[in-house]
Coordinates of C-alpha atoms in Angstrom, one line a residue:
M1 CA -15.3 -10.8 -22.3
G2 CA -13.7 -10.9 -19.6
S3 CA -10.6 -12.1 -21.0
I4 CA -6.7 -11.5 -20.6
D5 CA -5.4 -9.0 -22.5
T6 CA -1.6 -8.7 -22.6
S7 CA -0.8 -7.8 -19.0
T8 CA 0.9 -4.7 -18.4
R9 CA 3.6 -4.8 -15.6
V10 CA 3.5 -2.9 -12.5
E11 CA 6.0 -2.7 -11.0
S12 CA 5.5 -0.8 -6.8
G13 CA 8.6 1.4 -5.8
P14 CA 10.2 4.3 -5.8
D15 CA 10.3 6.6 -8.8
P16 CA 13.4 4.9 -11.3
I17 CA 17.0 6.5 -10.7
P18 CA 18.5 6.2 -14.0
T19 CA 21.3 4.5 -15.2
P20 CA 24.6 5.6 -15.7
N21 CA 26.2 5.1 -19.5
V22 CA 28.2 2.3 -19.2
T23 CA 31.3 2.5 -21.6
A24 CA 33.4 -0.1 -22.6
N25 CA 35.6 -0.3 -19.4
G26 CA 33.0 -0.5 -17.5
L27 CA 32.9 3.2 -15.9
S28 CA 30.4 5.3 -15.9
A29 CA 29.4 7.9 -19.5
G30 CA 32.0 11.3 -17.9
E31 CA 34.8 9.0 -15.3
D32 CA 37.7 9.6 -15.8
S33 CA 39.6 6.1 -17.2
V34 CA 42.4 4.6 -15.0
H35 CA 44.5 2.0 -16.3
P36 CA 45.6 0.2 -13.8
P37 CA 48.7 -1.3 -13.9
A38 CA 49.9 -4.0 -16.3
V39 CA 50.1 -7.0 -13.8
D40 CA 51.5 -10.3 -14.6
S41 CA 48.2 -13.1 -14.3
T42 CA 50.0 -15.1 -12.5
G43 CA 51.2 -12.1 -10.7
A44 CA 49.7 -10.6 -8.3
S45 CA 45.9 -9.8 -9.7
A46 CA 45.8 -13.7 -9.1
E47 CA 46.6 -14.3 -5.6
N48 CA 44.3 -11.2 -4.1
E49 CA 41.6 -13.0 -6.2
S50 CA 42.3 -15.3 -4.4
L51 CA 43.2 -13.8 -1.0
R52 CA 39.1 -12.5 -1.8
K53 CA 37.5 -16.3 -2.9
R54 CA 39.0 -17.0 0.8
K55 CA 37.7 -13.9 2.9
C56 CA 34.1 -14.3 0.9
S57 CA 33.6 -18.4 1.0
G58 CA 34.2 -17.7 5.3
V59 CA 31.2 -15.8 4.9
L60 CA 28.7 -18.2 3.6
P61 CA 26.1 -18.8 3.7
L62 CA 25.2 -15.4 5.3
E63 CA 23.3 -15.3 8.5
V64 CA 19.7 -13.4 9.3
G65 CA 20.2 -10.6 10.1
T66 CA 23.9 -9.7 8.1
R67 CA 24.2 -6.3 7.2
V68 CA 25.9 -6.4 3.2
M69 CA 25.1 -4.3 -0.1
C70 CA 22.8 -5.5 -2.5
R71 CA 22.9 -4.3 -6.6
W72 CA 19.5 -3.5 -6.9
R73 CA 16.9 -2.5 -10.6
D74 CA 18.3 1.0 -10.1
G75 CA 21.9 -1.3 -11.1
K76 CA 23.4 0.7 -7.6
Y77 CA 24.2 -1.4 -5.5
H78 CA 22.1 -0.1 -1.8
P79 CA 21.9 -1.2 1.8
V80 CA 20.2 -4.5 3.1
K81 CA 19.8 -6.4 5.5
V82 CA 19.0 -10.1 5.4
I83 CA 15.4 -11.5 7.1
E84 CA 15.4 -15.1 5.7
R85 CA 17.5 -17.2 3.6
R86 CA 16.6 -20.4 1.5
K87 CA 18.9 -23.2 0.4
L88 CA 18.7 -23.6 -3.4
P89 CA 17.9 -26.9 -4.4
C90 CA 20.9 -29.2 -6.5
G91 CA 23.0 -26.7 -5.3
G92 CA 26.2 -26.5 -2.7
V93 CA 27.1 -26.0 1.1
N94 CA 26.6 -21.7 0.5
D95 CA 24.8 -22.2 -2.0
Y96 CA 21.5 -19.9 -0.9
E97 CA 19.0 -17.2 -2.2
Y98 CA 18.4 -13.6 0.6
Y99 CA 15.4 -12.5 1.6
V100 CA 16.5 -9.1 1.8
H101 CA 15.2 -5.7 3.2
Y102 CA 16.4 -2.9 1.1
T103 CA 16.9 -0.2 4.4
E104 CA 16.8 3.5 3.1
F105 CA 13.1 1.8 1.7
N106 CA 10.0 1.0 2.6
R107 CA 9.6 -3.8 3.4
R108 CA 6.8 -3.2 0.2
L109 CA 10.0 -4.1 -1.7
D110 CA 11.2 -6.5 0.5
E111 CA 12.7 -9.3 -2.1
W112 CA 14.7 -12.6 -2.4
V113 CA 18.0 -11.8 -4.1
K114 CA 20.6 -14.2 -5.6
L115 CA 23.9 -14.5 -4.2
E116 CA 25.3 -12.3 -7.2
Q117 CA 23.2 -9.8 -6.3
L118 CA 25.1 -9.2 -3.4
D119 CA 28.5 -7.2 -2.4
L120 CA 30.2 -9.8 -0.3
N121 CA 32.9 -7.2 0.4
S122 CA 30.8 -5.2 1.9
V123 CA 29.5 -7.8 4.8
E124 CA 28.6 -6.6 8.7
T125 CA 27.2 -8.9 10.8
V126 CA 27.4 -6.5 13.9
V127 CA 26.4 -3.1 13.6
D128 CA 24.7 -0.6 16.0
E129 CA 21.3 0.5 14.6
K130 CA 21.4 3.7 16.1
V131 CA 24.6 4.5 14.6
E132 CA 23.9 2.9 11.1
D133 CA 20.2 4.6 11.2
K134 CA 22.7 8.6 11.6
V135 CA 24.7 7.6 8.5
T136 CA 21.3 6.2 6.5
S137 CA 20.2 10.2 6.9
L138 CA 23.4 12.2 6.1
K139 CA 23.8 9.4 2.8
M140 CA 20.6 9.9 1.4
T141 CA 18.9 13.3 -1.0
R142 CA 16.2 15.6 0.8
H143 CA 13.4 13.6 -1.6
Q144 CA 14.4 10.1 -0.6
K145 CA 14.1 10.9 3.3
R146 CA 10.5 12.5 1.6
K147 CA 9.6 9.3 0.2
I148 CA 10.3 7.6 4.0
D149 CA 8.5 9.7 5.9
E150 CA 6.2 8.6 4.1
T151 CA 6.4 5.5 4.0
H152 CA 7.6 4.1 6.5
V153 CA 5.2 3.6 9.5
E154 CA 2.2 1.5 8.6
G155 CA -0.5 1.8 10.9
H156 CA 1.1 -0.5 14.1
E157 CA 0.8 2.8 16.5
E158 CA -1.1 0.5 18.7
L159 CA 0.7 -2.1 18.7
D160 CA 2.7 -3.0 22.4
A161 CA 6.3 -3.9 20.8
A162 CA 5.7 -7.6 21.5
S163 CA 2.8 -7.1 19.0
L164 CA 4.8 -5.5 16.4
R165 CA 7.8 -8.0 17.1
E166 CA 5.4 -10.5 16.8
H167 CA 3.7 -8.9 13.6
E168 CA 6.6 -9.0 12.0
E169 CA 8.7 -12.4 12.3
F170 CA 4.9 -13.8 11.2
T171 CA 4.4 -11.3 7.9
K172 CA 8.0 -11.2 7.4
V173 CA 8.7 -13.5 4.1
K174 CA 6.8 -12.2 1.8
N175 CA 4.9 -14.7 0.0
I176 CA 3.1 -14.3 -3.2
A177 CA 5.7 -12.1 -5.8
T178 CA 3.0 -10.7 -7.9
I179 CA 0.2 -11.0 -8.8
E180 CA -2.3 -10.9 -12.6
L181 CA -5.5 -9.2 -12.7
G182 CA -7.2 -8.4 -15.6
R183 CA -5.2 -6.6 -17.7
Y184 CA -2.5 -5.9 -15.2
E185 CA 0.3 -8.2 -13.7
I186 CA 1.1 -6.9 -10.6
E187 CA 3.7 -7.1 -8.3
T188 CA 2.4 -7.2 -4.6
W189 CA 3.7 -5.4 -1.3
Y190 CA 3.9 -7.5 2.0
F191 CA 2.5 -11.7 3.0
S192 CA -1.0 -12.5 3.2
P193 CA -2.0 -15.6 4.8
F194 CA -2.9 -17.7 2.3
P195 CA -4.5 -20.5 2.5
P196 CA -1.6 -22.8 3.1
E197 CA -2.0 -25.0 -0.2
Y198 CA -1.2 -21.5 -1.8
N199 CA 2.7 -22.2 -0.5
D200 CA 4.8 -23.0 -3.4
C201 CA 3.6 -20.4 -5.1
S202 CA 5.0 -16.9 -6.2
K203 CA 1.9 -15.9 -8.3
L204 CA -1.8 -16.1 -8.3
F205 CA -3.8 -15.6 -10.9
F206 CA -6.8 -14.2 -10.1
C207 CA -10.4 -14.2 -11.3
E208 CA -10.5 -9.9 -12.2
F209 CA -14.9 -10.8 -12.0
C210 CA -15.7 -13.0 -8.7
L211 CA -11.9 -12.4 -7.5
N212 CA -11.7 -16.7 -6.8
F213 CA -8.2 -17.2 -7.7
M214 CA -5.9 -19.5 -9.6
K215 CA -1.7 -21.2 -9.7
R216 CA -2.0 -21.3 -12.8
K217 CA -2.5 -19.0 -16.2
E218 CA -4.2 -22.2 -17.8
Q219 CA -6.8 -22.6 -15.2
L220 CA -8.2 -19.0 -14.7
Q221 CA -7.7 -19.2 -18.6
R222 CA -10.3 -21.8 -17.7
H223 CA -13.2 -20.4 -15.7
M224 CA -12.4 -17.5 -16.9
R225 CA -14.9 -19.5 -20.4
K226 CA -17.6 -20.6 -17.4
C227 CA -17.6 -17.1 -14.8
D228 CA -20.8 -15.8 -15.4
L229 CA -20.1 -12.1 -13.7
K230 CA -19.1 -8.4 -15.0
H231 CA -18.7 -7.2 -11.7
P232 CA -18.4 -7.1 -8.6
P233 CA -21.7 -9.4 -7.1
G234 CA -23.9 -7.0 -5.0
D235 CA -25.6 -3.6 -5.8
E236 CA -24.6 -1.5 -8.3
I237 CA -25.8 2.0 -6.4
Y238 CA -24.1 4.9 -8.5
R239 CA -23.2 5.4 -11.4
S240 CA -21.5 8.2 -13.0
G241 CA -19.7 8.3 -16.1
T242 CA -17.3 5.1 -16.3
L243 CA -17.6 5.1 -12.4
S244 CA -19.7 2.5 -10.5
M245 CA -19.6 1.0 -7.5
F246 CA -21.1 -1.6 -6.3
E247 CA -21.8 -2.7 -2.6
V248 CA -21.1 -6.4 -1.7
D249 CA -22.9 -8.2 1.6
G250 CA -19.9 -10.3 2.9
K251 CA -22.9 -12.1 4.7
K252 CA -23.7 -12.9 1.4
N253 CA -21.3 -13.0 -0.4
K254 CA -18.5 -14.5 1.6
V255 CA -15.9 -16.3 -1.1
Y256 CA -16.0 -13.1 -2.8
G257 CA -16.0 -10.8 0.4
Q258 CA -12.6 -13.1 1.3
N259 CA -10.5 -13.1 -1.2
L260 CA -10.8 -9.3 -1.4
C261 CA -9.3 -9.3 2.0
Y262 CA -6.5 -12.1 0.8
L263 CA -6.2 -9.6 -1.6
A264 CA -6.2 -6.3 -0.4
K265 CA -3.4 -7.6 2.6
L266 CA -0.9 -8.3 -0.3
F267 CA -0.6 -5.0 -0.5
L268 CA -1.7 -3.5 3.3
D269 CA 1.1 -3.7 5.5
H270 CA -0.7 -3.1 9.0
K271 CA -4.5 -4.8 7.0
T272 CA -6.4 -7.1 9.9
L273 CA -7.4 -9.6 8.0
Y274 CA -11.6 -11.2 8.8
Y275 CA -12.5 -14.4 8.2
D276 CA -15.5 -13.1 9.6
V277 CA -16.8 -11.4 7.1
D278 CA -20.2 -11.4 7.8
L279 CA -20.2 -8.2 9.3
F280 CA -19.0 -6.4 6.6
L281 CA -20.0 -4.6 3.9
F282 CA -17.8 -4.2 0.9
Y283 CA -17.6 -1.0 -1.5
V284 CA -15.8 -1.8 -4.9
L285 CA -15.2 1.2 -7.2
C286 CA -14.9 0.0 -10.7
E287 CA -14.2 1.6 -13.8
C288 CA -16.4 0.4 -16.8
D289 CA -16.2 -0.8 -20.2
D290 CA -18.0 -2.8 -23.3
R291 CA -15.7 -5.7 -21.8
G292 CA -16.8 -5.2 -17.9
C293 CA -16.3 -3.9 -14.7
H294 CA -13.1 -3.9 -13.5
M295 CA -11.7 -3.3 -10.0
V296 CA -9.8 -0.2 -9.3
G297 CA -10.1 -0.4 -5.4
Y298 CA -13.2 -0.1 -2.3
F299 CA -13.0 0.2 1.0
S300 CA -14.9 -1.6 3.8
K301 CA -17.5 -0.5 6.3
E302 CA -19.0 -2.5 10.1
K303 CA -23.0 -3.2 9.4
H304 CA -23.2 -1.6 12.6
S305 CA -19.9 0.3 14.2
E306 CA -20.3 1.7 18.2
E307 CA -17.4 4.2 17.7
S308 CA -19.5 6.0 14.8
Y309 CA -16.8 4.2 12.2
N310 CA -18.0 4.6 8.5
L311 CA -15.0 2.7 7.1
A312 CA -12.7 0.2 8.2
C313 CA -10.7 -0.4 5.2
I314 CA -9.2 1.2 2.2
L315 CA -7.3 0.7 -0.4
T316 CA -7.0 1.9 -4.9
L317 CA -4.7 -1.3 -6.4
P318 CA -0.9 0.3 -7.7
P319 CA -2.6 0.7 -10.8
Y320 CA -4.6 3.0 -10.7
Q321 CA -2.8 4.9 -8.2
R322 CA -2.8 8.9 -8.7
K323 CA -5.6 9.6 -10.2
G324 CA -8.1 10.7 -7.3
Y325 CA -9.1 7.4 -6.4
G326 CA -8.9 7.3 -3.5
K327 CA -9.8 10.2 -2.4
F328 CA -13.6 9.6 -5.1
L329 CA -13.5 6.4 -1.4
I330 CA -12.9 8.4 1.1
A331 CA -15.8 11.6 0.3
F332 CA -18.0 8.2 -0.8
S333 CA -18.0 6.8 2.4
Y334 CA -18.9 10.8 3.9
E335 CA -21.7 10.5 1.6
L336 CA -23.1 7.5 2.7
S337 CA -22.9 8.8 6.1
K338 CA -24.1 11.9 5.5
K339 CA -27.6 9.4 3.8
E340 CA -27.2 7.9 6.9
G341 CA -27.3 11.0 9.0
K342 CA -24.8 10.4 11.6
V343 CA -22.1 11.8 11.4
G344 CA -19.0 9.4 10.5
T345 CA -15.2 8.4 11.3
P346 CA -11.9 6.2 10.0
E347 CA -11.4 3.1 12.0
R348 CA -7.9 3.6 13.8
P349 CA -5.1 2.8 14.2
L350 CA -4.9 5.1 10.7
S351 CA -1.5 4.3 8.5
D352 CA 0.2 7.6 8.3
L353 CA -0.7 7.7 4.1
G354 CA -4.4 7.2 5.3
M355 CA -3.6 9.9 8.2
L356 CA -2.4 12.7 4.9
S357 CA -5.3 11.2 3.0
Y358 CA -7.8 12.1 5.3
R359 CA -6.3 15.4 7.2
G360 CA -6.0 16.5 3.4
Y361 CA -10.0 15.2 2.9
W362 CA -11.6 17.0 5.9
T363 CA -8.7 20.1 5.0
R364 CA -10.4 20.9 1.6
V365 CA -14.5 19.9 2.6
L366 CA -14.1 22.3 6.4
L367 CA -11.7 25.1 4.9
D368 CA -14.6 25.3 1.2
I369 CA -17.4 25.9 4.2
L370 CA -15.6 28.5 6.3
K371 CA -14.2 30.4 2.7
K372 CA -18.7 30.7 1.8
H373 CA -20.0 31.2 5.0
K374 CA -20.8 34.3 6.6
G375 CA -20.9 35.6 10.2
N376 CA -19.9 32.4 13.0
I377 CA -20.4 28.7 12.7
S378 CA -20.0 25.8 15.3
I379 CA -17.7 22.8 15.1
K380 CA -21.0 21.2 15.8
E381 CA -22.7 23.1 12.9
L382 CA -20.1 21.7 10.1
S383 CA -20.2 18.4 11.6
D384 CA -24.3 19.0 10.8
M385 CA -23.0 19.6 7.8
T386 CA -20.3 17.1 6.8
A387 CA -20.8 14.4 8.4
I388 CA -17.6 14.5 10.0
K389 CA -16.8 13.7 13.2
A390 CA -16.1 16.8 15.7
E391 CA -13.2 15.5 17.0
D392 CA -11.6 15.1 13.1
I393 CA -12.9 18.4 12.8
L394 CA -11.3 20.6 15.7
S395 CA -8.0 17.6 15.6
T396 CA -7.8 20.1 11.3
L397 CA -9.0 23.1 13.0
Q398 CA -6.7 23.6 15.7
G399 CA -3.2 21.7 13.2
L400 CA -3.8 24.6 10.2
E401 CA -3.8 27.4 13.2
L402 CA -7.1 28.5 12.9
I403 CA -9.0 27.8 16.1
Q404 CA -8.6 29.4 19.0
Y405 CA -9.7 28.6 23.0
R406 CA -11.2 31.8 24.1
K407 CA -13.9 31.8 27.3
G408 CA -14.4 28.3 27.9
Q409 CA -15.1 27.4 24.0
H410 CA -13.3 27.5 20.6
V411 CA -13.8 29.8 18.5
I412 CA -13.0 29.2 14.3
C413 CA -10.5 32.1 13.4
A414 CA -11.4 32.0 9.3
D415 CA -8.7 34.9 7.4
P416 CA -9.7 34.3 3.8
K417 CA -5.7 34.9 3.0
V418 CA -5.1 32.5 5.3
L419 CA -7.4 29.4 4.0
D420 CA -7.5 30.5 0.3
R421 CA -3.3 29.4 1.7
H422 CA -3.1 26.8 2.9
L423 CA -6.0 25.3 0.4
K424 CA -3.4 25.5 -1.4
A425 CA -1.5 23.3 0.4
A426 CA -4.6 21.0 1.0
G427 CA -4.2 20.0 -3.6
R428 CA -6.3 19.1 -5.5
G429 CA -9.8 17.5 -4.2
G430 CA -10.1 14.9 -6.4
L431 CA -12.5 13.0 -8.3
E432 CA -16.0 13.9 -7.3
V433 CA -19.0 12.5 -5.9
D434 CA -22.3 13.2 -7.2
V435 CA -24.2 12.6 -5.4
S436 CA -27.6 12.9 -7.9
K437 CA -25.8 9.7 -9.1
L438 CA -25.7 7.6 -5.7
I439 CA -29.1 5.4 -5.0
W440 CA -28.8 3.4 -1.5
T441 CA -31.0 3.0 1.2
P442 CA -28.8 2.4 4.4
Y443 CA -27.9 -0.9 5.5
K444 CA -30.4 -0.5 8.9
E445 CA -33.1 0.1 6.6
Q446 CA -33.1 -3.2 4.5
N447 CA -36.0 -5.4 4.5

């Protein structure tokens, strides 16, 4: 019936870092216990505490832009920058909470913190950015560096400096902290421009079938008793086992399309929010059980694209990530292009992670063909077979150093051992699209 099970909380962040065992004296297990010399409580220690308090009160309230160390959920202190502050109701002159950016991590982990989480002895109000970045990179482990490299830039490659500043200023503070969707409570990653009446909400409750959102749990429960949807509106065009894909026309289901965009923006920093969803088709992937079809992720595409875009936006919801669904959605978009008899390419700019996903898909598809093919094959023939745009094929093969330019034309050099090495590096292909289960008519042919 779509009733809400006990919510499973999904936290989005780096891999958990083990918290040290703390002994009774406050030291990590294994550390040498160093006992401070005994002092009179009215002596030096009291004087030092008084000096510390005066020093701390001198920097409060912290200004926007201040650098300080902050205790994160792993129990350790990490460098942050104060992005915004707000006064606590019924608080004193210096009683604020602060919205901070963890400079070691992606913007998706920005959050509001209380004063007691901050180490005021580490306050820096003026910092040389270049020096700080250099020091930070030296302190990071290889694992942390790789995670930052994978997630640091979120698709602003084509924005000029002024536009990027404007975007970051407008979206700098996350307005919705968590959402409830089906049986999951999910921490959000980014700002999403919900209507003004939701400005005072830190949590929203979504109907997982029609995607209407509410401020309170009781409202959602009342809504679920009346909502007769058990799956996304639109046509089911694919069913294989427990997986289903629904095609939703933005013109026929405008409110659903807009709500899906609001939801997606919470997890996509670079996404442009389109209020005119009439021009788009949404392909919503679901896991199905006896309670209904539960959204896993989606991609959208323009109904008519002059640039041959076969995908405008793609998202796998956090509870379903790292299960192969993103690769499935990419593969599905190309199967639709094949049905249309067209070549396709994703809309630019791609985020860093988006480009990694597509590079992996293009690599696996092209190398599988090259391994099996006997004799010469051209880029045009590869494009016709895969629906991948020739420019994407060329850039992928060049990146793999499998192509050379001879006598005025590109020649593919496919040594079997080299192909095997690249295929192994590209990783698994994820879930397979069973084309025999796809029942779909291209939009242009519909009445």
